[in-house]
Short mmCIF file of C-alpha atoms and ligand atoms in Angstrom, two decimals:
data_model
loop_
_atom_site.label_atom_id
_atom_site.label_comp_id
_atom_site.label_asym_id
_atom_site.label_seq_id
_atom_site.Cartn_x
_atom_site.Cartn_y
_atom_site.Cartn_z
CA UNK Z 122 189.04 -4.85 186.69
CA UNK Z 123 188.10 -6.91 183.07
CA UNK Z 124 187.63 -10.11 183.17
CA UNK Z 125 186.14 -12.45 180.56
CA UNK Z 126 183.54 -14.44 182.23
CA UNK Z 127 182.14 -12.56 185.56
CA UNK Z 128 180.07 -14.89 187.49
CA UNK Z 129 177.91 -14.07 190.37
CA UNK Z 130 177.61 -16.50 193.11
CA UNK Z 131 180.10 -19.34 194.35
CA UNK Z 132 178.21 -22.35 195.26
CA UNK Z 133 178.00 -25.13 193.21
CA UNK Z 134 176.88 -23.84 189.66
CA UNK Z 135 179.71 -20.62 190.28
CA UNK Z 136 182.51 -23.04 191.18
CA UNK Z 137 182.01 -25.59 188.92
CA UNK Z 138 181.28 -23.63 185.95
CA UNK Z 139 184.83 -21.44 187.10
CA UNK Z 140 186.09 -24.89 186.78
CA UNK Z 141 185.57 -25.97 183.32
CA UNK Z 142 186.28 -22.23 182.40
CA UNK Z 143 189.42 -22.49 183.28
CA UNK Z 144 190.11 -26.21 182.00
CA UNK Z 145 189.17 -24.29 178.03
CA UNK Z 146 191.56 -21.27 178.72
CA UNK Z 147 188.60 -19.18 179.28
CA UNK Z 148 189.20 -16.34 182.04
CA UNK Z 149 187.11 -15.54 184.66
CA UNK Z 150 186.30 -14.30 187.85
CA UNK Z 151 183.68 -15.70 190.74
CA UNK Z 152 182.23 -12.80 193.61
CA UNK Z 153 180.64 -14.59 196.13
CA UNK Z 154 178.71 -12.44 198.85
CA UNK Z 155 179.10 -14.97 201.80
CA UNK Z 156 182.74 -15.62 203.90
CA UNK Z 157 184.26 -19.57 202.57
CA UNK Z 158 183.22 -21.16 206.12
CA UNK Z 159 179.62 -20.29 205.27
CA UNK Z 160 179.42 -21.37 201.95
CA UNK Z 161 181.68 -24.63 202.67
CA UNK Z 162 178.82 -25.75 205.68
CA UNK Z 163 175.18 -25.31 203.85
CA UNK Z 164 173.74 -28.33 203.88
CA UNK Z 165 171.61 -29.72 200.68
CA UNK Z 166 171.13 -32.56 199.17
CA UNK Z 167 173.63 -35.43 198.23
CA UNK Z 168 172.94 -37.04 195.43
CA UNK Z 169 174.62 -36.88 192.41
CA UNK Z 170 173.89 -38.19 188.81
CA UNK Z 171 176.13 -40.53 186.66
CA UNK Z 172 176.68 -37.40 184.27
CA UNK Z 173 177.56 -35.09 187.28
CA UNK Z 174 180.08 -37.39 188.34
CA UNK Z 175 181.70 -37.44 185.21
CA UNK Z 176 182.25 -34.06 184.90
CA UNK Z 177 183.68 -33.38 188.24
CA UNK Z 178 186.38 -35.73 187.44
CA UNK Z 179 186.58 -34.54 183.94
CA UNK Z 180 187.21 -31.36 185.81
CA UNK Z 181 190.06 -32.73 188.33
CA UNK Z 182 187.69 -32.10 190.95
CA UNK Z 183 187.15 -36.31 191.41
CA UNK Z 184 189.25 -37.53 193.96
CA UNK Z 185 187.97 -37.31 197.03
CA UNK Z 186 184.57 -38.20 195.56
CA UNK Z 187 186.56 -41.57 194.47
CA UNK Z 188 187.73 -41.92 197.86
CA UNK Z 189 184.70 -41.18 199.88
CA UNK Z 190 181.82 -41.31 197.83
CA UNK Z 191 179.26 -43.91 197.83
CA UNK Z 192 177.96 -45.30 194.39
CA UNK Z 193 174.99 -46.83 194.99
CA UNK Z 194 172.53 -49.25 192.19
CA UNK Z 195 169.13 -48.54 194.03
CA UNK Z 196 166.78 -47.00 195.96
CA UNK Z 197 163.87 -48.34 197.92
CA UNK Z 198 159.98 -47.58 198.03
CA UNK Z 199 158.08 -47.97 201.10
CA UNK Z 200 154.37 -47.92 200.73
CA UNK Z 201 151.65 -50.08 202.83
CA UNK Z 202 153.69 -51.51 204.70
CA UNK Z 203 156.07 -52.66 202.59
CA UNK Z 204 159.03 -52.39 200.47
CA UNK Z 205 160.18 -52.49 196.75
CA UNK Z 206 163.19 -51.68 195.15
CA UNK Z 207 164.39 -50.01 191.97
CA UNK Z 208 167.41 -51.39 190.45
CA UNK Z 209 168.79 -48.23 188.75
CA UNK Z 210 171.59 -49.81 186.03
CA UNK Z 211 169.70 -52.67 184.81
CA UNK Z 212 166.34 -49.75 184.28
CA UNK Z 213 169.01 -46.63 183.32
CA UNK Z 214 171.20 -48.24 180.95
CA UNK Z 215 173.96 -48.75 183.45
CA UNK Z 216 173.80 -45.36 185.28
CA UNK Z 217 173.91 -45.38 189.39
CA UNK Z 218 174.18 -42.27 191.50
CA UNK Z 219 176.37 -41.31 194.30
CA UNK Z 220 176.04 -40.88 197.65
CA UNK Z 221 178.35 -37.46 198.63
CA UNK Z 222 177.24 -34.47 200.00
CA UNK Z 223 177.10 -31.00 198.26
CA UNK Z 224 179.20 -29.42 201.22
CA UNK Z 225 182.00 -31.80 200.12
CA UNK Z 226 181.71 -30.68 196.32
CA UNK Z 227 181.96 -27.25 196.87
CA UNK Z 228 185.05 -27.39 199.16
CA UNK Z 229 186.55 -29.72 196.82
CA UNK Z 230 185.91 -26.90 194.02
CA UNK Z 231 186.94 -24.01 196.36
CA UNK Z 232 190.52 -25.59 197.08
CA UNK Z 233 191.25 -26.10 193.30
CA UNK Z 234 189.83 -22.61 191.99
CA UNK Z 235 192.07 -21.05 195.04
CA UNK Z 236 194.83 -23.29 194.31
CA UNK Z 237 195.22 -22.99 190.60
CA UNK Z 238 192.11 -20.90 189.11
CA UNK Z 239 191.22 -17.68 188.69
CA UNK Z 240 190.09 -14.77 191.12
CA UNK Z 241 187.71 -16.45 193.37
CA UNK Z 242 186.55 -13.23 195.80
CA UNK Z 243 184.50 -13.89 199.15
CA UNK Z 244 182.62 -11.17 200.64
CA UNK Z 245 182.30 -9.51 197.83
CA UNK Z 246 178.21 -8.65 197.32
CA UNK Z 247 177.11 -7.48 194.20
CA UNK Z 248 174.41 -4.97 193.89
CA UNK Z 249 173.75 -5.02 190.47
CA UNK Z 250 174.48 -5.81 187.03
CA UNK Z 251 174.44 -3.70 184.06
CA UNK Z 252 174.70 -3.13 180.65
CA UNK Z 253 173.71 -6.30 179.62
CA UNK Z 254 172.62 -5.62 175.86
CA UNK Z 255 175.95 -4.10 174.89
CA UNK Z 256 179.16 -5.88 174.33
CA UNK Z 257 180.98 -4.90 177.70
CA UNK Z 258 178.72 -6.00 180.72
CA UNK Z 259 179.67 -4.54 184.13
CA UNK Z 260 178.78 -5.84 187.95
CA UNK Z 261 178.51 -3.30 190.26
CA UNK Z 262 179.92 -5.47 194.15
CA UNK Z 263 180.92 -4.23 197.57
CA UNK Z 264 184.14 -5.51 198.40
CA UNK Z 265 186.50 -4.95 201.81
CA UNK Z 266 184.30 -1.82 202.22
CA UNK Z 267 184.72 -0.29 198.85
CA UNK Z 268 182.15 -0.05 195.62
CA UNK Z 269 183.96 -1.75 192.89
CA UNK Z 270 183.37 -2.54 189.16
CA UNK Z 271 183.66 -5.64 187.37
CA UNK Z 272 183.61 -5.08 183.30
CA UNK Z 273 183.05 -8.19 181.31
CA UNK Z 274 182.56 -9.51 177.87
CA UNK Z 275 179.37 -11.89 179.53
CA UNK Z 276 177.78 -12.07 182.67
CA UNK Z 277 176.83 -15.73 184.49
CA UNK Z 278 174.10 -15.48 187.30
CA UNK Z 279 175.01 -18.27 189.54
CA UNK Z 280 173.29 -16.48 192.76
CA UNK Z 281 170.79 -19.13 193.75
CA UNK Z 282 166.95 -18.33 193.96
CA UNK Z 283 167.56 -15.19 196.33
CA UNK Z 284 170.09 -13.87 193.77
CA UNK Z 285 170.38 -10.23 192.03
CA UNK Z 286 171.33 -11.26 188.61
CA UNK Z 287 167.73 -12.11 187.12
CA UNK Z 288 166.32 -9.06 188.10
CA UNK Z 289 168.50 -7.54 185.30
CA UNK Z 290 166.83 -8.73 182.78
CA UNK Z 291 163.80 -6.55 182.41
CA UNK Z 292 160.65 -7.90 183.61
CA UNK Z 293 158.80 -7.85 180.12
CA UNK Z 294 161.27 -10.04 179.00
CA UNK Z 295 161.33 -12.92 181.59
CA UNK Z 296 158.76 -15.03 182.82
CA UNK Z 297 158.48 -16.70 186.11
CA UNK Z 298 156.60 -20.08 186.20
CA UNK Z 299 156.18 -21.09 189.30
CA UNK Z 300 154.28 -23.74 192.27
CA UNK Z 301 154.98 -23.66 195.94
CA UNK Z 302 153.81 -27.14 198.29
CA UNK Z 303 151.54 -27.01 201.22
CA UNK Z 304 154.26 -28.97 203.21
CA UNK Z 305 158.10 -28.61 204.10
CA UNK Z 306 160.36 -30.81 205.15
CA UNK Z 307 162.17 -31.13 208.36
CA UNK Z 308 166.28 -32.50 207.97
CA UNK Z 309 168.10 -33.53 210.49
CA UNK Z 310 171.66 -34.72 210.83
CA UNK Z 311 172.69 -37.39 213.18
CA UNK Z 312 175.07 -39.61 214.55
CA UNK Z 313 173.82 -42.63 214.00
CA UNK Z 314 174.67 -45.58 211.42
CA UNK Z 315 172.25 -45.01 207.59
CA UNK Z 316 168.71 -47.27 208.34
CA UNK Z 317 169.98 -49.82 205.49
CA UNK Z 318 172.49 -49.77 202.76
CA UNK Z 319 170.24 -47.66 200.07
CA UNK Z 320 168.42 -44.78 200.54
CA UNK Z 321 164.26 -44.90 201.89
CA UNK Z 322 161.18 -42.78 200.30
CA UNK Z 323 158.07 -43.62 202.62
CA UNK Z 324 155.16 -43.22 201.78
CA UNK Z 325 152.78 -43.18 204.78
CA UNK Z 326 149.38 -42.41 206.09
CA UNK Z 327 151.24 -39.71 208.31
CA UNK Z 328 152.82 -38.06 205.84
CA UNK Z 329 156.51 -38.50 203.82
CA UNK Z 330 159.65 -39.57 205.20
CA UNK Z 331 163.48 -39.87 203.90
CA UNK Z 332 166.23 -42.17 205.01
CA UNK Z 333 169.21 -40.96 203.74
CA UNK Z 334 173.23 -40.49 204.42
CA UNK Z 335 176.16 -38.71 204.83
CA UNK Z 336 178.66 -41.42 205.73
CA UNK Z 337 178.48 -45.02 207.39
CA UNK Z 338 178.25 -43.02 210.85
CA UNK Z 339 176.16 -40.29 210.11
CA UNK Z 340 172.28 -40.21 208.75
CA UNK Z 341 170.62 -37.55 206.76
CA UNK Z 342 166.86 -37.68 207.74
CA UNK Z 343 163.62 -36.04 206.52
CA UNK Z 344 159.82 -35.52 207.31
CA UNK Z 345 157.48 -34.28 206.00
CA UNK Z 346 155.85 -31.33 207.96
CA UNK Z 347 153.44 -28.59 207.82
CA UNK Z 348 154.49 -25.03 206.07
CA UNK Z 349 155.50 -22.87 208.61
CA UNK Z 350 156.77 -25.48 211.16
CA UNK Z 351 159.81 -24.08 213.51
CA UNK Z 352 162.51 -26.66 214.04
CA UNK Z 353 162.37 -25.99 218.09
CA UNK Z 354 158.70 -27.82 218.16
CA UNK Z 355 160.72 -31.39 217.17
CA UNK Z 356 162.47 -32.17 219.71
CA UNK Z 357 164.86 -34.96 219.29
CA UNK Z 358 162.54 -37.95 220.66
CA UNK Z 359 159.82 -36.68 218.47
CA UNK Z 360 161.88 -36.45 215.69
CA UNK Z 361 163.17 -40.52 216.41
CA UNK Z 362 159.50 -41.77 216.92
CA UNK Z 363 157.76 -40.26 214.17
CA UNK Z 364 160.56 -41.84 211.75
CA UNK Z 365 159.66 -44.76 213.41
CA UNK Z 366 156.12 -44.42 212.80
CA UNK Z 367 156.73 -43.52 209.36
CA UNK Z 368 159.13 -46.17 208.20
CA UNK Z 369 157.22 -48.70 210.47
CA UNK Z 370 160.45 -51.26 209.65
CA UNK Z 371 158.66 -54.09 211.96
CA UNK Z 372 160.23 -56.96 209.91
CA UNK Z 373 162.56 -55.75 207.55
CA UNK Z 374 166.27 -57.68 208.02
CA UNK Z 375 169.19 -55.18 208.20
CA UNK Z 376 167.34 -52.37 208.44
CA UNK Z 377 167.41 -50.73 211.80
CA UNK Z 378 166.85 -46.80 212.43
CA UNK Z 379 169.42 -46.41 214.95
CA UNK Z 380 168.83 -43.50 217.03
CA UNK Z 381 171.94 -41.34 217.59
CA UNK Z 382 172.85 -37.56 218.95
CA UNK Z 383 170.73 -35.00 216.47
CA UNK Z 384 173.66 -32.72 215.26
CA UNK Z 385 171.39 -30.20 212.93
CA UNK Z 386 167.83 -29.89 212.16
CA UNK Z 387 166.24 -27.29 209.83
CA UNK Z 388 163.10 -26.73 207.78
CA UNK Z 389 163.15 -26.74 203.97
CA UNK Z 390 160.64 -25.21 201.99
CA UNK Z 391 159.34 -26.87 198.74
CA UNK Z 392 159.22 -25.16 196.14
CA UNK Z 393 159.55 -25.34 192.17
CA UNK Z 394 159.92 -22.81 190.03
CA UNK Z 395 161.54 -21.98 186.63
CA UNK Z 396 162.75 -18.36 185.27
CA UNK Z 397 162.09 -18.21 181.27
CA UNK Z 398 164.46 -17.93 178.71
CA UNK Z 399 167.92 -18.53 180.73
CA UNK Z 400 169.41 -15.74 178.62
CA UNK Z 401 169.30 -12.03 178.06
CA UNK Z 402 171.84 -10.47 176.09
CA UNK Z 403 175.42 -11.04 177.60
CA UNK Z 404 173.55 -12.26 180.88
CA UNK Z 405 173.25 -16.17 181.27
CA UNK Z 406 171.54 -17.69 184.17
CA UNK Z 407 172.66 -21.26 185.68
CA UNK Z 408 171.21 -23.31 188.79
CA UNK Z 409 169.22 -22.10 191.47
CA UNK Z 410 168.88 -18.36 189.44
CA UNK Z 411 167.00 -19.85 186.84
CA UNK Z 412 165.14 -22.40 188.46
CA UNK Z 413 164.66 -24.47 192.02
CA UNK Z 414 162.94 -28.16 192.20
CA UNK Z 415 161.60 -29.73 195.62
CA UNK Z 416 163.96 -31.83 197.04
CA UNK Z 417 162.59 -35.10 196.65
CA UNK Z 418 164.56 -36.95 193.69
CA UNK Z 419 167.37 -34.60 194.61
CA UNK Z 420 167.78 -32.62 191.06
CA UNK Z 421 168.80 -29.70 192.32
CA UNK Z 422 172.74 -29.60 192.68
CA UNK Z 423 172.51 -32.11 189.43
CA UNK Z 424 170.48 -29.47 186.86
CA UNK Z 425 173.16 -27.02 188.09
CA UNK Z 426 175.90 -28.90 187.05
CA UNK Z 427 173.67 -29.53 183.53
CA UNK Z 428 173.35 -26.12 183.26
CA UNK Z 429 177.01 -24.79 183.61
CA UNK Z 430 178.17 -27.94 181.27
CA UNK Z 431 176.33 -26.60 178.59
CA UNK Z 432 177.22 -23.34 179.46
CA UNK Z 433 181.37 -23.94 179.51
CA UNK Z 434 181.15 -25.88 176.35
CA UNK Z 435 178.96 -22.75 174.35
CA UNK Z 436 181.75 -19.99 176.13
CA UNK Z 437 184.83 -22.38 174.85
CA UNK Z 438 183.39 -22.52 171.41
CA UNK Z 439 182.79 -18.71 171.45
CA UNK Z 440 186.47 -17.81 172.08
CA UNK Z 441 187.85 -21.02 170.32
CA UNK Z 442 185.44 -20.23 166.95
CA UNK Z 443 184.09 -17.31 167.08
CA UNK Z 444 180.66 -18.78 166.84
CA UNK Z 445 177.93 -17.94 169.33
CA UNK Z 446 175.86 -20.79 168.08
CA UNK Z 447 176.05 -22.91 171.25
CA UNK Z 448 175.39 -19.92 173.40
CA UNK Z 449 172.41 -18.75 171.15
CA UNK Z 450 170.93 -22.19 171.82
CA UNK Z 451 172.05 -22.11 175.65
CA UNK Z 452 168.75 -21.73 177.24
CA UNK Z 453 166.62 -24.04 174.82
CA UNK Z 454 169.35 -26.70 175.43
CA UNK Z 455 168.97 -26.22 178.94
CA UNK Z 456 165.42 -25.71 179.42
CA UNK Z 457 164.50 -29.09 177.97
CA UNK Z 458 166.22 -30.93 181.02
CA UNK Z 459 165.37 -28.74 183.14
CA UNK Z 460 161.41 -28.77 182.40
CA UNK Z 461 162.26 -33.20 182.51
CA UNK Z 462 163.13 -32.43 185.82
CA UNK Z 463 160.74 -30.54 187.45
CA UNK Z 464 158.09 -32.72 185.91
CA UNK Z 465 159.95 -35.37 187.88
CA UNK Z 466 160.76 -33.57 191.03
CA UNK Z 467 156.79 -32.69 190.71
CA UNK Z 468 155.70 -36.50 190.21
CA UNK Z 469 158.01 -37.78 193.53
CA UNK Z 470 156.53 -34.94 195.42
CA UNK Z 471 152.95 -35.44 194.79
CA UNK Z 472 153.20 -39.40 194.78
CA UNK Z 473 155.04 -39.72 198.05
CA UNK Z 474 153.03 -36.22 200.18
CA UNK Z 475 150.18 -36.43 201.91
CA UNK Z 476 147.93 -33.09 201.26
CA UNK Z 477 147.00 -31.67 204.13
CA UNK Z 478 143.68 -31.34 202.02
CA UNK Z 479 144.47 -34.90 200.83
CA UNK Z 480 141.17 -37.24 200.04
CA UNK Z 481 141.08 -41.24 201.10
CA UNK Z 482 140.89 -41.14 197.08
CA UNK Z 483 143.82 -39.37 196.07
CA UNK Z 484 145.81 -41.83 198.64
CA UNK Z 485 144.19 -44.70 196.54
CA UNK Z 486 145.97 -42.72 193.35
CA UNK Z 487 149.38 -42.63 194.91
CA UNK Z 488 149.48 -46.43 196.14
CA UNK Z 489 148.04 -47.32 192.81
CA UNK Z 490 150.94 -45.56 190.93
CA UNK Z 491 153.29 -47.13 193.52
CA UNK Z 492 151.61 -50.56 192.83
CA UNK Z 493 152.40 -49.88 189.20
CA UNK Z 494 155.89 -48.75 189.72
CA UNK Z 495 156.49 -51.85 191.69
CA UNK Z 496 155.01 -54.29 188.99
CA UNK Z 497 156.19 -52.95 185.82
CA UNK Z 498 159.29 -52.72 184.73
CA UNK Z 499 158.26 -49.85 182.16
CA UNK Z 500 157.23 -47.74 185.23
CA UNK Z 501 160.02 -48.58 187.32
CA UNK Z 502 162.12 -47.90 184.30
CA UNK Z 503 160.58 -44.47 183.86
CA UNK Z 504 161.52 -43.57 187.05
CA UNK Z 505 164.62 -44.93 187.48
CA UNK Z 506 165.84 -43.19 184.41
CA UNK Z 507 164.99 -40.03 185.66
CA UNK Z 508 166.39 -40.97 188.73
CA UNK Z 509 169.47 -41.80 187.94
CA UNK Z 510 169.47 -38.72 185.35
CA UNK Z 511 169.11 -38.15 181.71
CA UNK Z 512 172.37 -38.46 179.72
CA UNK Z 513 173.55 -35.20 178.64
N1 LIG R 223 176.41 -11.40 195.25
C1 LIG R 223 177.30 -12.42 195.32
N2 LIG R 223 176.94 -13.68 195.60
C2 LIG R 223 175.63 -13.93 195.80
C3 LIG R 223 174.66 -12.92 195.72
C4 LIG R 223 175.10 -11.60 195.43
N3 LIG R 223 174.24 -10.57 195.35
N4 LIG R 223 173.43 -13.48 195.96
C5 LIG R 223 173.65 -14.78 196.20
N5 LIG R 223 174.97 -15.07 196.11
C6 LIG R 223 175.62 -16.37 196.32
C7 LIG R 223 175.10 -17.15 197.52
O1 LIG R 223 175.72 -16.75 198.72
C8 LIG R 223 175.44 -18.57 197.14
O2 LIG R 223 176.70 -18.96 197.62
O3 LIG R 223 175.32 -17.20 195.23
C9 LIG R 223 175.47 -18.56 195.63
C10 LIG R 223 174.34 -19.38 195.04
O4 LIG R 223 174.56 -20.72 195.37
P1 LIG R 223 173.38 -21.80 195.47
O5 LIG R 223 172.20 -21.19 196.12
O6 LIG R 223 173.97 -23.01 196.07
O7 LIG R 223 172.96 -22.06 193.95
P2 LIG R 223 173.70 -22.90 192.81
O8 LIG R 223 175.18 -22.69 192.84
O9 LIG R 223 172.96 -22.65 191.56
O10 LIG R 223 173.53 -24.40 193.26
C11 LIG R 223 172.38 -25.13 193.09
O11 LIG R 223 172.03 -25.46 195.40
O12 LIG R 223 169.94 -24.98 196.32
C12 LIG R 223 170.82 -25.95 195.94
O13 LIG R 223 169.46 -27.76 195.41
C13 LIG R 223 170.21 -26.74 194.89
O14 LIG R 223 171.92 -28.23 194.99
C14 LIG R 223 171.42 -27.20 194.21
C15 LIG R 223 172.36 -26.12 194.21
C1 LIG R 224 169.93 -35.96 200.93
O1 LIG R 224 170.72 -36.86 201.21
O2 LIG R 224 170.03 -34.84 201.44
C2 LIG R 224 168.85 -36.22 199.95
C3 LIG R 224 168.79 -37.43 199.29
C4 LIG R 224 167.79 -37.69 198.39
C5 LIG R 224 166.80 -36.76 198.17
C6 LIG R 224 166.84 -35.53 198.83
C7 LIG R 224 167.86 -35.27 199.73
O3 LIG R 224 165.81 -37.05 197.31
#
């Protein structure tokens, strides 16, 4: 099989990029190693930028995210015992972010692609990828039991951190920069009603903790815990009163944690890590291959999306022009945001953690720079422009 674009990996950077491929008359197909139920219930993050938005409706991949969605203009600090919001359009030039899980965007992009798109294959695992400094790429996958061959004019890496495709490129020509978190966090899911309208990052003597959402009925909640933590130590009562010691809500009107039947619960690593350059030949890497951020600030799904925007608009000017101008300056283009982000992803992390080597002064530090965020508007601003994400 030929194709013109073969891209490895179908979550969000695989689908999406498929997406936009196909919106420029640019073929291509997408082998994804996991079965559609798999891939359509991994929970992550669910935030997504002003500029994300816009191209999943620029896409035709907006409806739902219309329908169900939840835009939302702020986000609250909780430090010392109390609270302080960030407005995000009056600090980000008008951007807000949205409030709709990353499950719901990729089966939103899986029924299009299989609706009206090209090959999308599940199950199909690919082993490895060669030929990357000629002109005719191939990827070597296991599909319905059989060894098959992929040829293509370029080659997308959209495998995730755990992927195969940037081991192709050789190792003297890649560098790995990389910083790993002496704490995790623990999410859980639950029935129960979101703490307040807006999403929570506490601060607190007893480490980090998240109030976030999935829908008016169900919560999306995180602590911070140590590295190495297994999910069957928190049991659910734990779990309730150690976001109740963390949040400490005493007086706060309409905000109530709500305790409700746990119905997931799973430890995230944090890690962050970026893959230099993005590009090797005919072999492009996008999302999670090329780099991963902590959680906190939610970047993730949103650099992805960054990353195969770029990406879609270099590949249609390729086949459109001629020129590989755009794709030339791919992974410079891309590694400016990305290395925005991480810086950012970094800054949440480390103002909102507690170390488990952490010093009464470095605690000072962190409510000092939440003091500042909380009484100048150029901090506030800083933040909430990264926040609400970077035009692109
Ligand atoms: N062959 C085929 N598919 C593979 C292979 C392989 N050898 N290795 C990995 N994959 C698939 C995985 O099963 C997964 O579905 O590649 C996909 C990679 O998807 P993600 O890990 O979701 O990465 P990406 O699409 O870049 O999305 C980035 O995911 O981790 C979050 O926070 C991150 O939200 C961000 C988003
Ligand atoms: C989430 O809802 O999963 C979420 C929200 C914000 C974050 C991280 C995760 O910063």
């Amino acid at each position: 099989m030929h194709t013109t674009v073969g891209i490895i990996g179908g979550g969000p950077s695989g689908l999406l990029l498929a997406r936009l491929l196909h919106n420029a008359g640019v073929d291509c197909v997408v082998l994804e190693s996991r079965d559609r139920a798999y891939v359509e219930q991994r929970q992550r993050a669910g935030i997504l930028e002003q500029a994300t938005v816009d191209a999943l409706r620029a896409a035709g991949a907006g409806a739902r995210l219309d329908a169900e969605g939840l835009a939302h203009e702020g986000i609250e600090l909780r430090f010392d015992g109390r609270s302080h919001r960030i407005d995000l359009p009056s600090l980000a030039e008008g951007r807000r972010v949205w409030v709709y899980a990353q499950t719901e965007v990729v089966k939103d992009l899986i029924a299009l692609q299989l609706a009206e798109g090209g090959p999308l294959l599940f199950g199909a695992e690919v082993r490895a990828v060669e030929g990357v400094e000629t002109d005719r790429p191939s990827i070597r996958y296991a599909h319905e039991g059989r060894e098959q061959t992929l040829t293509c004019d370029y080659v997308v890496g959209c495998d995730g951190f755990h992927g195969v495709a940037r081991t192709a490129v050789p190792e003297s020509e890649r560098t790995t920069y990389e910083r790993t978190y002496p704490y995790s966090w623990l999410g859980i899911l639950a029935e129960a009603p979101p703490v307040y309208d807006e999403l929570i990052y506490a601060h607190s003597e007893r480490g980090f903790a998240l109030a976030s959402m999935r829908s008016p009925a169900v919560s999306r909640l995180y602590l911070q815990v140590p590295n190495g933590t297994d999910p069957a130590d928190w049991s659910d009562r734990r779990v309730w009163d150690e976001l109740d010691a963390r949040f400490s809500l005493g007086e706060e009107p309409g905000w109530r944690l709500e305790r409700g039947p746990v119905i997931q619960k799973s430890v995230l690593p944090m890690r962050s890590s970026v893959t230099e350059p993005m590009r090797y030949g005919r072999l492009l890497l996008a999302g999670d291959a090329a780099h991963i951020v902590p959680p906190t600030g939610a970047k993730g799904l949103n650099l992805a999306a960054a990353d195969v925007i770029v990406l879609a608009r270099a590949l249609a000017d390729r086949y459109a022009t001629g020129s590989t101008e755009l794709l030339d300056a791919y992974s410079d283009t891309c590694l400016r945001r990305v290395w925005r982000a991480e810086h950012f992803s970094y800054f949440m992390t480390t103002t909102l953690h507690t170390d488990p080597g952490q010093l009464p002064f470095d605690t000072r530090l962190q409510l000092s720079q939440l003091e500042r965020i909380a009484t100048s508007p150029h901090a506030a601003a800083e933040l909430a422009q990264n926040y609400a994400g970077l035009p692109l």
